[in-house]
Coordinates of N, CA and C in Angstrom, one line a residue:
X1 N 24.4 -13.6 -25.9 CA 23.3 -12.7 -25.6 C 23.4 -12.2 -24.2
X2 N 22.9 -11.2 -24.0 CA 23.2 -10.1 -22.1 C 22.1 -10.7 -21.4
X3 N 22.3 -11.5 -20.6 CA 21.4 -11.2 -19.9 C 21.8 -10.6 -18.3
X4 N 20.2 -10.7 -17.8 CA 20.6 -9.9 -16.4 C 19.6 -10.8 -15.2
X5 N 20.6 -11.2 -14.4 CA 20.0 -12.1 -13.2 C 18.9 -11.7 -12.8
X6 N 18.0 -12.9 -12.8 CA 16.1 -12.9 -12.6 C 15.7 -12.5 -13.8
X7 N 15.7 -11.9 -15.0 CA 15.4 -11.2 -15.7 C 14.9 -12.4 -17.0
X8 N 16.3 -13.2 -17.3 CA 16.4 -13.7 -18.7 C 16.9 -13.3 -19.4
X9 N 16.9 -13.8 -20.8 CA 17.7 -12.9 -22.0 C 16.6 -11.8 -22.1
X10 N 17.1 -10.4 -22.3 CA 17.1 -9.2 -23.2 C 16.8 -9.2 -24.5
X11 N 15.6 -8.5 -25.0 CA 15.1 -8.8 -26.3 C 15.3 -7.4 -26.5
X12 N 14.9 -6.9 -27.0 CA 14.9 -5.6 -28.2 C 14.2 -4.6 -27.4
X13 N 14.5 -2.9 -26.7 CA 13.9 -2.2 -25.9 C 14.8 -1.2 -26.5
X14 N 14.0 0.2 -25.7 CA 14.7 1.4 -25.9 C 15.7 1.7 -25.1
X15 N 16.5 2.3 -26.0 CA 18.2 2.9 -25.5 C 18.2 4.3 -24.6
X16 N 17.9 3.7 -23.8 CA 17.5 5.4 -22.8 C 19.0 5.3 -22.4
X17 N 20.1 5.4 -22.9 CA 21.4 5.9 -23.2 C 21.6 7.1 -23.6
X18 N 20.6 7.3 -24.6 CA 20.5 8.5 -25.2 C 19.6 9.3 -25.3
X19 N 18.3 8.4 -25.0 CA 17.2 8.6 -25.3 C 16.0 8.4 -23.9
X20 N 15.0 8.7 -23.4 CA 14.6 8.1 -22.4 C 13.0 8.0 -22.7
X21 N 12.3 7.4 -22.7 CA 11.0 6.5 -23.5 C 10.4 6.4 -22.3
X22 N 9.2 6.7 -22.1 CA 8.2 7.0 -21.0 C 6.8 6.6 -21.5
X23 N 6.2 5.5 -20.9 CA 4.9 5.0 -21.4 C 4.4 5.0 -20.2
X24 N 2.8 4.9 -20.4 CA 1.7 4.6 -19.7 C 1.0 3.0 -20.3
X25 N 0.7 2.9 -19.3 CA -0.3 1.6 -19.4 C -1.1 1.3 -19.4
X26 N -2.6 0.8 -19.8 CA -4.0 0.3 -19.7 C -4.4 -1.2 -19.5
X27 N -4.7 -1.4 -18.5 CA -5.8 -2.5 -18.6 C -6.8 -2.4 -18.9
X28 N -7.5 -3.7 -19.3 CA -8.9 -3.6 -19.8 C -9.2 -4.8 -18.8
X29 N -9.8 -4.4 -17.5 CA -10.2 -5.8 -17.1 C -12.1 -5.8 -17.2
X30 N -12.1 -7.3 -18.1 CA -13.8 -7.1 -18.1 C -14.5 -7.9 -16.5
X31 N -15.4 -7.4 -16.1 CA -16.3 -7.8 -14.6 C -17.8 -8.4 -15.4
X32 N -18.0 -10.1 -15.0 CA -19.8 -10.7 -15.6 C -20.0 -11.4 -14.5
X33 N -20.9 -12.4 -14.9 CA -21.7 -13.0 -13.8 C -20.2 -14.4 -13.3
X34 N -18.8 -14.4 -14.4 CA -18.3 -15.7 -13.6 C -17.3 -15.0 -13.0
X35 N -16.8 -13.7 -12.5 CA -15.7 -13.4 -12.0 C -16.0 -13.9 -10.5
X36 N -15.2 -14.1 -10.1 CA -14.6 -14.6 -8.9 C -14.1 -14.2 -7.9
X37 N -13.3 -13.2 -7.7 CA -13.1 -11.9 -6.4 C -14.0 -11.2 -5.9
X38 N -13.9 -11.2 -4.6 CA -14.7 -10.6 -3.5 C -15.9 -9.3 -4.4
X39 N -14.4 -8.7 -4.5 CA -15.1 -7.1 -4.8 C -15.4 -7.4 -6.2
X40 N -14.8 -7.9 -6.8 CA -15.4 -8.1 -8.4 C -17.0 -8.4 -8.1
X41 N -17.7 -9.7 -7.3 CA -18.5 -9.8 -7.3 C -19.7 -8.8 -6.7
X42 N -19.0 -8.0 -5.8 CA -20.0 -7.2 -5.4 C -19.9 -6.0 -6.0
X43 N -19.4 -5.6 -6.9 CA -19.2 -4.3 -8.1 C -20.1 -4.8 -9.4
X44 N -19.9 -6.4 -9.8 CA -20.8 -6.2 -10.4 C -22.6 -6.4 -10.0
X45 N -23.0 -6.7 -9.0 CA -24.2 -6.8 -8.4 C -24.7 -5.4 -8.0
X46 N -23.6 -4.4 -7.4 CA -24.3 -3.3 -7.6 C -24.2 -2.4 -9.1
X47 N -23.5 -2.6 -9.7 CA -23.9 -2.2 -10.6 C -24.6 -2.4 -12.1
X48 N -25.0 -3.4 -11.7 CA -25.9 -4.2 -12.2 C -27.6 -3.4 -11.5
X49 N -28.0 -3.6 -10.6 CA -28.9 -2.8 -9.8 C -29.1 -1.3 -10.0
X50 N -27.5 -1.0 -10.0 CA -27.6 1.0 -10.9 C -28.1 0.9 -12.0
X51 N -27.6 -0.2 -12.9 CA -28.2 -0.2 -14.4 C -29.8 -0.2 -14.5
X52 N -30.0 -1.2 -13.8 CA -31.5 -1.6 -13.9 C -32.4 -0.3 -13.3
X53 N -31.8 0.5 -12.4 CA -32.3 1.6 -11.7 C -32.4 3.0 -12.3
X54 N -31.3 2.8 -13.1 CA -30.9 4.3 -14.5 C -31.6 4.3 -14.8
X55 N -32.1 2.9 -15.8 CA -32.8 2.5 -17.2 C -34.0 2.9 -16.8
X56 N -34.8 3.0 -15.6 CA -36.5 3.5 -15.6 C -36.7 4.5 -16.0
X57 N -35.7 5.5 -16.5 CA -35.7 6.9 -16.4 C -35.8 7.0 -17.8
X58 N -35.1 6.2 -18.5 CA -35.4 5.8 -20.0 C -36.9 5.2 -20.7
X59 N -37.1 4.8 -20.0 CA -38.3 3.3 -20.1 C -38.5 3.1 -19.2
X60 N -40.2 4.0 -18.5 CA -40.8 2.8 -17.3 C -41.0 1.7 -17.4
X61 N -41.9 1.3 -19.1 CA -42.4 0.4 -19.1 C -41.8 -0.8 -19.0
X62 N -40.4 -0.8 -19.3 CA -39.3 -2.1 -19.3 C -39.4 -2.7 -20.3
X63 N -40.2 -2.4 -21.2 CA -40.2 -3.0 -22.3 C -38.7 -2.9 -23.6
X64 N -38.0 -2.1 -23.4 CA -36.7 -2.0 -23.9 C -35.5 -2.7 -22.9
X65 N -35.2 -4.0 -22.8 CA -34.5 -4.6 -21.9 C -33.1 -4.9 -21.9
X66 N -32.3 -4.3 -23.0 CA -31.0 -4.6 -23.1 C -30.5 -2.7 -22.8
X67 N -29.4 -3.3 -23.0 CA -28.6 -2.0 -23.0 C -28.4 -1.3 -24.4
X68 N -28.6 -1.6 -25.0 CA -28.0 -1.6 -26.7 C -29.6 -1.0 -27.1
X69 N -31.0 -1.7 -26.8 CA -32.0 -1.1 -27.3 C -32.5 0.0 -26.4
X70 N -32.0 0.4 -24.7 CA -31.8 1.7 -24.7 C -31.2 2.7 -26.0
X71 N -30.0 2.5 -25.7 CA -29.2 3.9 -26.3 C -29.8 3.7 -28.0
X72 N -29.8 2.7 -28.4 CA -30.8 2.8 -29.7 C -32.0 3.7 -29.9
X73 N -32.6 3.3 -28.9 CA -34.4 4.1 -28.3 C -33.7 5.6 -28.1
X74 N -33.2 5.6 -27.6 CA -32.6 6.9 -26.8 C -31.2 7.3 -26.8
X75 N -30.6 7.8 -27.5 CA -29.0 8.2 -27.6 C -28.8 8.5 -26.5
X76 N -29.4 9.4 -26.0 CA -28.6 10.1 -24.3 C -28.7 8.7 -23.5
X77 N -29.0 7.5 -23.5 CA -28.6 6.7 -22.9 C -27.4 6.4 -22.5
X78 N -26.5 6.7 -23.5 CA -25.3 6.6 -23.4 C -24.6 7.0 -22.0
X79 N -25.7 8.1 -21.3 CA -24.9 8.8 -20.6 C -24.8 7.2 -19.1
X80 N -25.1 6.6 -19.2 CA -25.2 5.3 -18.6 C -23.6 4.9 -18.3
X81 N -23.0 4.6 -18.9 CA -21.5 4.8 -18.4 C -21.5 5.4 -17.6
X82 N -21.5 6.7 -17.3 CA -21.6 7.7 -16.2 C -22.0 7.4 -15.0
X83 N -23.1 7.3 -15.2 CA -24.3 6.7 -14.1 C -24.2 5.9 -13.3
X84 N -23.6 4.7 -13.7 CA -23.8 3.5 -13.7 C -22.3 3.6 -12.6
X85 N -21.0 4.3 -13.6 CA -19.5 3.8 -12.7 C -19.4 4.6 -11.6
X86 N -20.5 5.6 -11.2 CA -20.0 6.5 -9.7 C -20.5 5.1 -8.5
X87 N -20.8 4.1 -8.8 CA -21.4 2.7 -7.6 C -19.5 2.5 -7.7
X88 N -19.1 2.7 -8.8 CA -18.1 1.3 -8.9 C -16.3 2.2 -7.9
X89 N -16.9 3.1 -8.1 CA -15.6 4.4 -7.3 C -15.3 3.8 -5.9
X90 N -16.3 3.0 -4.9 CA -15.7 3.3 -4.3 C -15.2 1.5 -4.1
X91 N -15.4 0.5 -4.7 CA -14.9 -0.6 -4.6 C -13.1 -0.8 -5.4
X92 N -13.1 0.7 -6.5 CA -11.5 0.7 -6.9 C -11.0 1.4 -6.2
X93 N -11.5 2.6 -4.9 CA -10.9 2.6 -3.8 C -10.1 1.7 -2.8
X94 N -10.6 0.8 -2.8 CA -10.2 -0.6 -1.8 C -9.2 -1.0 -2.8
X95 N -8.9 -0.9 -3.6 CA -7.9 -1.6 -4.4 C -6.1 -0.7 -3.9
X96 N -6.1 -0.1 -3.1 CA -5.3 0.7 -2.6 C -4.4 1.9 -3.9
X97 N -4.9 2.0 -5.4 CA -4.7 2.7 -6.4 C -3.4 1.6 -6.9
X98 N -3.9 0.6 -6.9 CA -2.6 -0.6 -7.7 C -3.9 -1.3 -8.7
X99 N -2.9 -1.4 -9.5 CA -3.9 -2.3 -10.8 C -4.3 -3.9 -10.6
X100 N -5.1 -3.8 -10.4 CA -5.0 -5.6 -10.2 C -5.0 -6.5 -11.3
X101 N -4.8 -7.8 -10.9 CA -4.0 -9.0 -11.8 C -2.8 -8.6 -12.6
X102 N -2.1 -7.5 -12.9 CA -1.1 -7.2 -13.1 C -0.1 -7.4 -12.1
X103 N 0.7 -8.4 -12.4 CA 1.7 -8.7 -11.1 C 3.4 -8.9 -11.5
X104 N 4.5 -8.9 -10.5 CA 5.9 -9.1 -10.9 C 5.8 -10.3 -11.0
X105 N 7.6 -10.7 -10.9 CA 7.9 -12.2 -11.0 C 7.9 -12.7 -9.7
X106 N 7.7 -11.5 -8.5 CA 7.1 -12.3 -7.3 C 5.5 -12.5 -7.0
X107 N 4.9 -12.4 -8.0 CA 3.5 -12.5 -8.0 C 2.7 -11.4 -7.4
X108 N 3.0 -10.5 -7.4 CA 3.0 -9.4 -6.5 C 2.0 -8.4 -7.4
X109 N 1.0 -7.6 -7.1 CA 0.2 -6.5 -7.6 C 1.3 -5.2 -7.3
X110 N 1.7 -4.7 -8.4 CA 2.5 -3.0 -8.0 C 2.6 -1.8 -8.7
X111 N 2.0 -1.8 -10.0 CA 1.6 -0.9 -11.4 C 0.7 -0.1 -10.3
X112 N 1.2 1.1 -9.8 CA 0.3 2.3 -9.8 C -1.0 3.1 -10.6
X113 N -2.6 3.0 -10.1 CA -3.0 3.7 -11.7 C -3.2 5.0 -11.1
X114 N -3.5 5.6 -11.7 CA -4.4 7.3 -11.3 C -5.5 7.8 -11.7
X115 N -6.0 6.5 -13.2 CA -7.0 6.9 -13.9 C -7.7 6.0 -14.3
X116 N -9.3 5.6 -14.5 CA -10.2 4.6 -15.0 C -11.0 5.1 -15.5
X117 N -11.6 4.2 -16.7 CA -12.3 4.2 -17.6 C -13.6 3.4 -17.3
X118 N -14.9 3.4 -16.9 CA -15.5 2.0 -17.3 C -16.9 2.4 -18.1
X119 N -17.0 0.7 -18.6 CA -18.1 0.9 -19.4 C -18.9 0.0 -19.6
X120 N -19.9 -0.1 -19.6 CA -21.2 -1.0 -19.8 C -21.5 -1.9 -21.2
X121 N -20.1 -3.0 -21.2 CA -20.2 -3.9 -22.5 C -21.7 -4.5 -22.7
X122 N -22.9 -5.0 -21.9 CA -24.2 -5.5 -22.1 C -24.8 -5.4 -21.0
X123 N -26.4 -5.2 -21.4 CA -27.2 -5.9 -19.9 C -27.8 -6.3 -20.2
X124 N -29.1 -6.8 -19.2 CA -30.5 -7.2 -19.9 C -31.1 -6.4 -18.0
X125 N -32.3 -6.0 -18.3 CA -33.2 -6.1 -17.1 C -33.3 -6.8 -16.7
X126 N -34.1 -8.0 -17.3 CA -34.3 -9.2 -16.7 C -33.1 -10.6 -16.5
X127 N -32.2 -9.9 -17.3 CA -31.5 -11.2 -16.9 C -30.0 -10.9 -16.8
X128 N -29.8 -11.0 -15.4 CA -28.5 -10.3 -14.7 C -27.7 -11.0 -14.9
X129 N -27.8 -12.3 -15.1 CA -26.3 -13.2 -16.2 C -25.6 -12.1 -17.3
X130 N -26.4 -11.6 -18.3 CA -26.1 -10.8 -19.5 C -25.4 -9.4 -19.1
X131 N -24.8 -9.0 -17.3 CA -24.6 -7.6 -17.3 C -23.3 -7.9 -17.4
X132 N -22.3 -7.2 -18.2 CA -21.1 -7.3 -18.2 C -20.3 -5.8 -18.6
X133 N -19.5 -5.8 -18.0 CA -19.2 -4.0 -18.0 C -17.7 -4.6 -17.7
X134 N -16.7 -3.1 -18.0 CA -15.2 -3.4 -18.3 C -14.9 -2.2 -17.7
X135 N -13.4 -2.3 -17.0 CA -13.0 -1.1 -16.3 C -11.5 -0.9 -16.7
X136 N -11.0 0.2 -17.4 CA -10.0 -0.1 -17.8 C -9.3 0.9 -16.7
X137 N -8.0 0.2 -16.7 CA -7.1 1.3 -15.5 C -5.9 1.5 -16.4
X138 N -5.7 3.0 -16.2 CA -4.5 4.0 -16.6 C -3.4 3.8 -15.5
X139 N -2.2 3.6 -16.1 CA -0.7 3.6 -14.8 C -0.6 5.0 -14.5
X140 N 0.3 5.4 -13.9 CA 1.1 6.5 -13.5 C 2.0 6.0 -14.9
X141 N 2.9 7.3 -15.1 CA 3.6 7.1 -16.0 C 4.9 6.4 -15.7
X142 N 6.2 5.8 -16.5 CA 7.1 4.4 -16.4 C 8.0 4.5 -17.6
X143 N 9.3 4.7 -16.9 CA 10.4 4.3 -18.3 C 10.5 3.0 -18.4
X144 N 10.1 2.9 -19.7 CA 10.3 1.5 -20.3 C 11.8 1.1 -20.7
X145 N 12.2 -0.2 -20.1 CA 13.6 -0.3 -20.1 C 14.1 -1.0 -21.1
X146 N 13.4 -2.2 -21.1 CA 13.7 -3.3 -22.0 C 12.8 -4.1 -22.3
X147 N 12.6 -4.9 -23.1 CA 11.7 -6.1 -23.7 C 12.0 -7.5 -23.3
X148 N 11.5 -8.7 -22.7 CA 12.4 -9.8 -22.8 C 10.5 -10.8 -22.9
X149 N 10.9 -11.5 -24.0 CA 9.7 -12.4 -24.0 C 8.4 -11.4 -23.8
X150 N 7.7 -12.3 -23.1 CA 6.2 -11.4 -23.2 C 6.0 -10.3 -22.0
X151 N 7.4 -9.9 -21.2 CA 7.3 -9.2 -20.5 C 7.9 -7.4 -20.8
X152 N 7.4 -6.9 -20.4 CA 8.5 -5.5 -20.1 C 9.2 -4.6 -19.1
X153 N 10.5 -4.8 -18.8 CA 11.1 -3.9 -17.9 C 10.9 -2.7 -17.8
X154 N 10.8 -2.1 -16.4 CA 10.2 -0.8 -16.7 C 10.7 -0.3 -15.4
X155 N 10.5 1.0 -14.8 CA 11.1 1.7 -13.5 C 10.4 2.8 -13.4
X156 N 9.9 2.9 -12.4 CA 9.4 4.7 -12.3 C 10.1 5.7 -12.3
X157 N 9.3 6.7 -13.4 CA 9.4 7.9 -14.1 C 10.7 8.3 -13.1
X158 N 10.4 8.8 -12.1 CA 11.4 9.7 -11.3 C 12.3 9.2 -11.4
X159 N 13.1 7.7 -11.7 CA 14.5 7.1 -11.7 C 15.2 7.5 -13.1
X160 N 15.0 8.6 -13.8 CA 16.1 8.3 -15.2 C 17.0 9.4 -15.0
X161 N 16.9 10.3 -13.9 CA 17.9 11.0 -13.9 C 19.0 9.8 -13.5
X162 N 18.8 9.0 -12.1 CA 19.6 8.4 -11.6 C 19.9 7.3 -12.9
X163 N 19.4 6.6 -13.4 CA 19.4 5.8 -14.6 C 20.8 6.7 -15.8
X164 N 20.4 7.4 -16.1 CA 21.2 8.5 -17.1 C 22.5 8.8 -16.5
X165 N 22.6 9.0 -15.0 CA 23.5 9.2 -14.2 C 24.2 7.9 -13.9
X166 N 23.8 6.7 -14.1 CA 24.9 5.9 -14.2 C 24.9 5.2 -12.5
X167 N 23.3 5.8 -12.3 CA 23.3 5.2 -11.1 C 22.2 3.9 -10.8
X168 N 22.6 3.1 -9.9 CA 21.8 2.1 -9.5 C 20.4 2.7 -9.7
X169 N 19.6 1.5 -10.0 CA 17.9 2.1 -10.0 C 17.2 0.6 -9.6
X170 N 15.7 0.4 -9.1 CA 15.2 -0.8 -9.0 C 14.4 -0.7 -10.3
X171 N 14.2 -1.3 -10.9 CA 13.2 -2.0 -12.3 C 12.4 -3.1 -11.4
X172 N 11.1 -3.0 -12.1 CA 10.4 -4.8 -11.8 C 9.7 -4.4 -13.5
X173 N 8.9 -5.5 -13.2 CA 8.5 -6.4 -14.7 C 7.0 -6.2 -14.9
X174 N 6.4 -6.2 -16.2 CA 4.8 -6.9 -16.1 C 4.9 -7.7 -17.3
X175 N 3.5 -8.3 -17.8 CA 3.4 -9.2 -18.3 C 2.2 -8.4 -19.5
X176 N 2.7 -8.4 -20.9 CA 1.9 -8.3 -21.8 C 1.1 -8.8 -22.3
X177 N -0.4 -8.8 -22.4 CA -1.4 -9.6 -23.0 C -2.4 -9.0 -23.6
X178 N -3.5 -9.8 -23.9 CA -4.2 -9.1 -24.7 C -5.0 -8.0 -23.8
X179 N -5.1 -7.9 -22.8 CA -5.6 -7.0 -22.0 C -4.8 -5.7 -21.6
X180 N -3.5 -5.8 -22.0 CA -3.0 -5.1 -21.4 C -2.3 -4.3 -22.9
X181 N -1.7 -3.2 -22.6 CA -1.6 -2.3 -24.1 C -0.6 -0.7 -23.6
X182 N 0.0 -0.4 -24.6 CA 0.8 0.9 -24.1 C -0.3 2.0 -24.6
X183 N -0.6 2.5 -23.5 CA -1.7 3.9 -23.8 C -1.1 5.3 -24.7
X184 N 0.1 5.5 -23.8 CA 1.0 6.6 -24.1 C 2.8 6.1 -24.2
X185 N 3.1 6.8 -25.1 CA 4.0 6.7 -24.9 C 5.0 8.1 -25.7
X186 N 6.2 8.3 -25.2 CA 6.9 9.7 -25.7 C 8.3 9.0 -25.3
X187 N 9.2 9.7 -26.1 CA 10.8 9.6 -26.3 C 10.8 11.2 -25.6
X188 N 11.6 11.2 -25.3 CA 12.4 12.1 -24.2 C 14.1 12.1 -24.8
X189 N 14.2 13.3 -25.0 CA 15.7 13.5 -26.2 C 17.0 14.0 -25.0
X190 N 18.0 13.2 -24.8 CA 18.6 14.3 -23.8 C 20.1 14.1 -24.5
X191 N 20.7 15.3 -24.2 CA 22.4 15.1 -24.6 C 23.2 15.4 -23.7
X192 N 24.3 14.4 -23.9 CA 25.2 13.8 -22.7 C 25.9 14.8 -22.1
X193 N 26.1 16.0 -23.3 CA 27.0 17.2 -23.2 C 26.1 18.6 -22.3
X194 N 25.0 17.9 -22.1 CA 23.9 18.6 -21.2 C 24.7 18.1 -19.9
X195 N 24.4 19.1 -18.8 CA 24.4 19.0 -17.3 C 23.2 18.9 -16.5
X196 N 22.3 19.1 -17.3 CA 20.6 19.0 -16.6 C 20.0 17.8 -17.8
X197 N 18.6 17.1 -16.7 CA 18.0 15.7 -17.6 C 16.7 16.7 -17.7
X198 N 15.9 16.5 -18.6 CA 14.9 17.0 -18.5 C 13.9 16.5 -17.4
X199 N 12.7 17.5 -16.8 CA 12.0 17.2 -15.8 C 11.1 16.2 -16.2
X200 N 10.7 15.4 -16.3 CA 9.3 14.8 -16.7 C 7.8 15.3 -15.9
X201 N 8.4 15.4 -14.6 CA 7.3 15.6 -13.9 C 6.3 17.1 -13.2
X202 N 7.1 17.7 -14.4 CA 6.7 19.2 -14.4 C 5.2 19.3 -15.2

């Protein structure tokens, strides 16, 4: 079996030989009352307080206390997602636009995102244990190189001319789990008898 130093054996990946395979990535990281990082905790406490502060606009009387019997009571509750993640903008600021807990085999945070998702899994008014909300982060896009175990080799987009060209490139690694998932993904067709690679980044 091939393998390739630090790496391990090589499992089953695409043949960007011929072909070049370009995915994007998502996390789904969920934020409740046990997360444990700085800003985790203070993203969910303010937004926890946005929730609570939305919701009057729904129901003075507070008598609808979850999140679920909002948007029940009220469909345009929904627009609460909204509402609720312009608190949370500027704490994924400080994340310097790297995904977190996604790390290499030096432990290292380095997945670029460009795009987030979040959303308001539960609350209650009265009981800020029950607020739990999920932020999913979008990569920059990534040729996927290879497969090995639960990980996937990968290299940024801009390296497959050099890759195709037979030239040195850096690759690092992430780790697949239930959180994590291929958002996009496209083959990219090129022939060898070409003198140009296609642009990706047009």
């Amino acid at each position: 079996m091939r393998t390739q130093s630090g790496y391990g054996p090589l499992l089953t990946g695409p043949d960007l030989t011929s072909a070049g395979t370009v995915i994007q990535l998502a996390y789904r990281k969920v934020i409740d009352v046990h997360s444990t990082a700085i800003w985790e905790r203070d993203l969910f406490a303010d937004t926890y307080s946005e929730f609570c502060m939305q919701a009057q606009f729904y129901d003075q009387s507070g008598e609808l206390a979850t999140f679920d019997e909002l948007v029940k009571a009220f469909p345009r509750a929904e627009k609460l997602h909204g509402l609720v993640s312009t608190v949370a903008i500027g704490y994924l600021r400080k994340l310097g636009q790297t995904i977190p807990d996604l790390v290499n085999l030096a432990g290292k945070p380095w997945i670029p995102f460009e795009q987030f998702g979040f959303e308001i899994i539960g609350s209650h008014r009265q009981k800020r244990g029950e607020h739990r909300v999920a932020i999913t982060f979008y990569s920059k896009e990534m040729l996927w190189l290879a497969s090995y175990h639960d990980r996937l080799l990968v290299a940024p987009v801009d390296q497959l001319g050099l890759f195709l060209a037979g030239e040195k490139i850096q690759p690092d690694s992430v780790t697949m789990n239930a959180s994590v998932f291929i958002h996009t993904l496209q083959n990219i067709a090129y022939d060898r008898d070409e003198t140009t690679i296609p642009d990706l980044l047009s």
